[in-house]
Amino acid sequence: IYAGSQFGIPRLRHSSFEERISESFAGNPQHLSAAEAQKQIIQIATDFDIALTPAQVKVVIFDNRLKIDVKYEKLIDLKVWQKTVPFSLRRESAP
């Protein structure tokens, strides 16, 4: 049970983070700069106990589209065994 929770909780947080990003950036990005969107994504991540640096969050705005690419890793520590699990999120808004 302990091992399952150690792997499951980060996956659940990531899934919730993905949902919030999809909801928050579903509209037209014209009102946001790439830097503002990046700051919002980092703030949303903190709501789910995900620590991101600006280098881990790439935001590009082109042709009225917002492209988001987030990559980070989470260390799972089972006391006798450790594993680093990669997480990523890619979203592109519709024109």
Coordinates of N, CA and C in Angstrom, one line a residue:
I1 N 0.8 -1.2 0.0 CA 0.0 0.0 0.0 C 0.9 1.2 0.0
Y2 N 1.9 1.2 0.8 CA 2.8 2.4 0.9 C 3.4 2.7 -0.5
A3 N 4.0 1.7 -1.2 CA 4.6 1.9 -2.5 C 3.6 2.4 -3.5
G4 N 2.4 1.8 -3.4 CA 1.3 2.3 -4.4 C 1.0 3.7 -4.2
S5 N 0.9 4.2 -2.9 CA 0.6 5.6 -2.6 C 1.7 6.5 -3.1
Q6 N 3.0 6.0 -2.9 CA 4.1 6.8 -3.3 C 4.2 7.1 -4.8
F7 N 3.7 6.1 -5.6 CA 3.7 6.3 -7.0 C 2.4 6.9 -7.5
G8 N 1.3 6.6 -6.8 CA 0.0 7.0 -7.2 C -0.3 8.5 -6.9
I9 N 0.2 9.0 -5.8 CA -0.1 10.4 -5.5 C 0.5 11.4 -6.5
P10 N 1.8 11.2 -6.9 CA 2.3 12.1 -7.9 C 1.6 12.0 -9.2
R11 N 1.2 10.8 -9.6 CA 0.4 10.7 -10.9 C -0.9 11.4 -10.8
L12 N -1.6 11.3 -9.6 CA -2.9 11.9 -9.4 C -2.7 13.4 -9.5
R13 N -1.7 13.9 -8.8 CA -1.4 15.4 -8.8 C -1.1 15.9 -10.3
H14 N -0.3 15.1 -11.0 CA 0.0 15.4 -12.4 C -1.3 15.5 -13.2
S15 N -2.1 14.5 -13.1 CA -3.4 14.4 -13.8 C -4.3 15.6 -13.5
S16 N -4.4 16.0 -12.3 CA -5.2 17.2 -11.8 C -4.5 18.4 -12.4
F17 N -3.2 18.5 -12.4 CA -2.5 19.7 -13.0 C -2.8 19.8 -14.5
E18 N -2.8 18.7 -15.2 CA -3.1 18.7 -16.6 C -4.5 19.2 -16.9
E19 N -5.5 18.7 -16.1 CA -6.8 19.2 -16.2 C -6.9 20.7 -16.0
R20 N -6.3 21.2 -15.0 CA -6.4 22.6 -14.7 C -5.7 23.5 -15.8
I21 N -4.6 23.0 -16.3 CA -4.0 23.7 -17.4 C -4.9 23.7 -18.6
S22 N -5.5 22.6 -19.0 CA -6.5 22.5 -20.1 C -7.6 23.5 -19.9
E23 N -8.1 23.6 -18.7 CA -9.3 24.5 -18.4 C -8.8 26.0 -18.5
S24 N -7.6 26.2 -17.9 CA -7.2 27.6 -17.8 C -6.7 28.2 -19.1
F25 N -6.2 27.4 -20.0 CA -5.7 27.9 -21.3 C -6.5 27.4 -22.5
A26 N -7.8 27.1 -22.3 CA -8.6 26.6 -23.4 C -9.0 27.7 -24.4
G27 N -9.1 28.9 -23.9 CA -9.5 30.1 -24.7 C -8.5 30.6 -25.6
N28 N -8.8 31.8 -26.1 CA -7.8 32.5 -27.0 C -6.7 33.1 -26.2
P29 N -5.5 32.9 -26.5 CA -4.4 33.4 -25.7 C -3.9 34.8 -26.0
Q30 N -4.7 35.5 -26.8 CA -4.3 36.9 -27.2 C -4.0 37.8 -26.1
H31 N -4.7 37.6 -25.0 CA -4.6 38.5 -23.8 C -3.4 38.2 -23.0
L32 N -2.7 37.1 -23.2 CA -1.5 36.8 -22.4 C -0.2 36.8 -23.2
S33 N 0.8 37.2 -22.5 CA 2.2 37.1 -23.1 C 2.7 35.7 -22.7
A34 N 3.7 35.2 -23.4 CA 4.3 33.9 -23.1 C 4.8 33.9 -21.6
A35 N 5.4 35.0 -21.2 CA 6.0 35.1 -19.8 C 4.8 35.1 -18.8
E36 N 3.7 35.7 -19.1 CA 2.6 35.7 -18.2 C 2.0 34.3 -18.1
A37 N 1.9 33.6 -19.2 CA 1.3 32.3 -19.2 C 2.3 31.3 -18.4
Q38 N 3.6 31.5 -18.6 CA 4.5 30.7 -17.9 C 4.4 30.9 -16.4
K39 N 4.2 32.1 -15.9 CA 4.1 32.4 -14.5 C 2.8 31.7 -14.0
Q40 N 1.7 31.8 -14.8 CA 0.4 31.2 -14.4 C 0.6 29.7 -14.2
I41 N 1.3 29.0 -15.2 CA 1.5 27.6 -15.2 C 2.3 27.2 -13.9
I42 N 3.3 27.9 -13.6 CA 4.1 27.6 -12.4 C 3.3 27.8 -11.2
Q43 N 2.4 28.8 -11.1 CA 1.6 29.0 -10.0 C 0.5 27.9 -9.8
I44 N -0.1 27.5 -10.9 CA -1.0 26.3 -10.9 C -0.3 25.1 -10.4
A45 N 0.9 24.9 -10.8 CA 1.7 23.7 -10.4 C 1.8 23.7 -8.9
T46 N 2.1 24.8 -8.3 CA 2.3 24.9 -6.8 C 1.0 24.5 -6.1
D47 N -0.2 24.7 -6.7 CA -1.5 24.3 -6.1 C -1.5 22.7 -5.9
F48 N -0.7 22.0 -6.7 CA -0.7 20.6 -6.7 C 0.6 20.0 -6.2
D49 N 1.3 20.9 -5.4 CA 2.6 20.5 -4.8 C 3.6 20.0 -5.9
I50 N 3.6 20.7 -7.0 CA 4.6 20.4 -8.1 C 5.5 21.6 -8.2
A51 N 6.7 21.4 -8.0 CA 7.7 22.6 -8.0 C 8.3 22.6 -9.4
L52 N 8.0 23.7 -10.1 CA 8.6 23.9 -11.4 C 9.4 25.2 -11.5
T53 N 10.4 25.1 -12.3 CA 11.3 26.3 -12.6 C 10.9 26.8 -14.0
P54 N 11.2 28.1 -14.2 CA 10.9 28.6 -15.6 C 11.5 27.8 -16.7
A55 N 12.7 27.2 -16.5 CA 13.3 26.4 -17.5 C 12.5 25.1 -17.8
Q56 N 11.7 24.7 -16.9 CA 10.9 23.4 -17.2 C 9.6 23.7 -17.9
V57 N 9.2 25.0 -18.0 CA 8.0 25.4 -18.6 C 8.2 26.2 -19.9
K58 N 8.0 25.7 -21.0 CA 8.2 26.4 -22.3 C 6.8 26.8 -22.8
V59 N 6.7 28.1 -23.1 CA 5.4 28.6 -23.7 C 5.8 29.4 -24.9
V60 N 5.0 29.1 -26.0 CA 5.2 29.9 -27.3 C 3.9 30.3 -27.7
I61 N 3.8 31.5 -28.2 CA 2.5 32.0 -28.8 C 2.8 32.3 -30.3
F62 N 2.0 31.7 -31.1 CA 2.2 31.9 -32.6 C 0.8 31.7 -33.3
D63 N 0.6 32.5 -34.3 CA -0.7 32.4 -35.0 C -1.9 32.3 -34.1
N64 N -2.0 33.1 -33.1 CA -3.1 33.1 -32.1 C -3.3 31.7 -31.5
R65 N -2.2 31.0 -31.3 CA -2.2 29.7 -30.6 C -1.2 29.8 -29.5
L66 N -1.5 29.1 -28.5 CA -0.6 29.0 -27.3 C -0.1 27.5 -27.2
K67 N 1.2 27.4 -27.3 CA 1.8 26.0 -27.2 C 2.5 25.9 -25.8
I68 N 2.2 24.9 -25.1 CA 2.7 24.7 -23.7 C 3.4 23.4 -23.7
D69 N 4.7 23.4 -23.2 CA 5.4 22.2 -23.0 C 6.1 22.2 -21.6
V70 N 5.7 21.3 -20.8 CA 6.2 21.2 -19.4 C 6.8 19.8 -19.2
K71 N 8.0 19.8 -18.7 CA 8.7 18.6 -18.3 C 9.3 18.7 -17.0
Y72 N 9.1 17.7 -16.1 CA 9.7 17.7 -14.8 C 9.8 16.2 -14.3
E73 N 10.6 16.0 -13.3 CA 10.7 14.7 -12.7 C 10.4 14.7 -11.2
K74 N 9.9 13.6 -10.7 CA 9.6 13.4 -9.3 C 10.4 12.2 -8.8
L75 N 11.1 12.4 -7.7 CA 11.8 11.3 -7.0 C 10.8 10.6 -6.1
I76 N 10.7 9.3 -6.3 CA 9.9 8.4 -5.5 C 10.9 7.7 -4.6
D77 N 10.7 7.9 -3.3 CA 11.6 7.4 -2.3 C 10.9 6.3 -1.5
L78 N 11.2 5.1 -1.6 CA 10.6 4.0 -0.9 C 11.5 3.5 0.3
K79 N 12.4 4.3 0.7 CA 13.4 4.1 1.8 C 14.5 3.1 1.4
V80 N 14.1 2.0 0.7 CA 15.1 1.0 0.3 C 15.4 1.0 -1.2
W81 N 14.6 1.8 -1.9 CA 14.7 1.9 -3.3 C 14.2 3.3 -3.8
Q82 N 14.9 3.9 -4.7 CA 14.5 5.2 -5.2 C 14.3 5.2 -6.7
K83 N 13.4 5.9 -7.3 CA 13.2 5.9 -8.7 C 12.7 7.4 -9.1
T84 N 13.3 7.9 -10.1 CA 12.9 9.2 -10.7 C 11.9 8.9 -11.8
V85 N 10.8 9.5 -11.7 CA 9.7 9.3 -12.6 C 9.5 10.6 -13.4
P86 N 9.6 10.5 -14.8 CA 9.4 11.7 -15.6 C 7.9 12.0 -15.8
F87 N 7.6 13.3 -15.9 CA 6.3 13.7 -16.2 C 6.4 14.8 -17.3
S88 N 5.4 14.8 -18.2 CA 5.4 15.8 -19.2 C 3.9 16.2 -19.5
L89 N 3.8 17.4 -20.1 CA 2.5 17.9 -20.4 C 2.7 18.8 -21.7
R90 N 1.9 18.5 -22.7 CA 2.0 19.3 -24.0 C 0.6 19.7 -24.3
R91 N 0.4 20.9 -24.5 CA -1.0 21.4 -24.9 C -0.8 22.5 -26.0
E92 N -1.7 22.5 -26.9 CA -1.7 23.6 -27.9 C -3.2 24.0 -28.1
S93 N -3.4 25.3 -28.0 CA -4.8 25.8 -28.1 C -5.2 25.8 -29.5
A94 N -6.5 25.8 -29.8 CA -7.0 25.9 -31.1 C -7.0 27.3 -31.6
P95 N -6.9 27.6 -32.9 CA -6.9 29.0 -33.4 C -8.2 29.7 -33.1

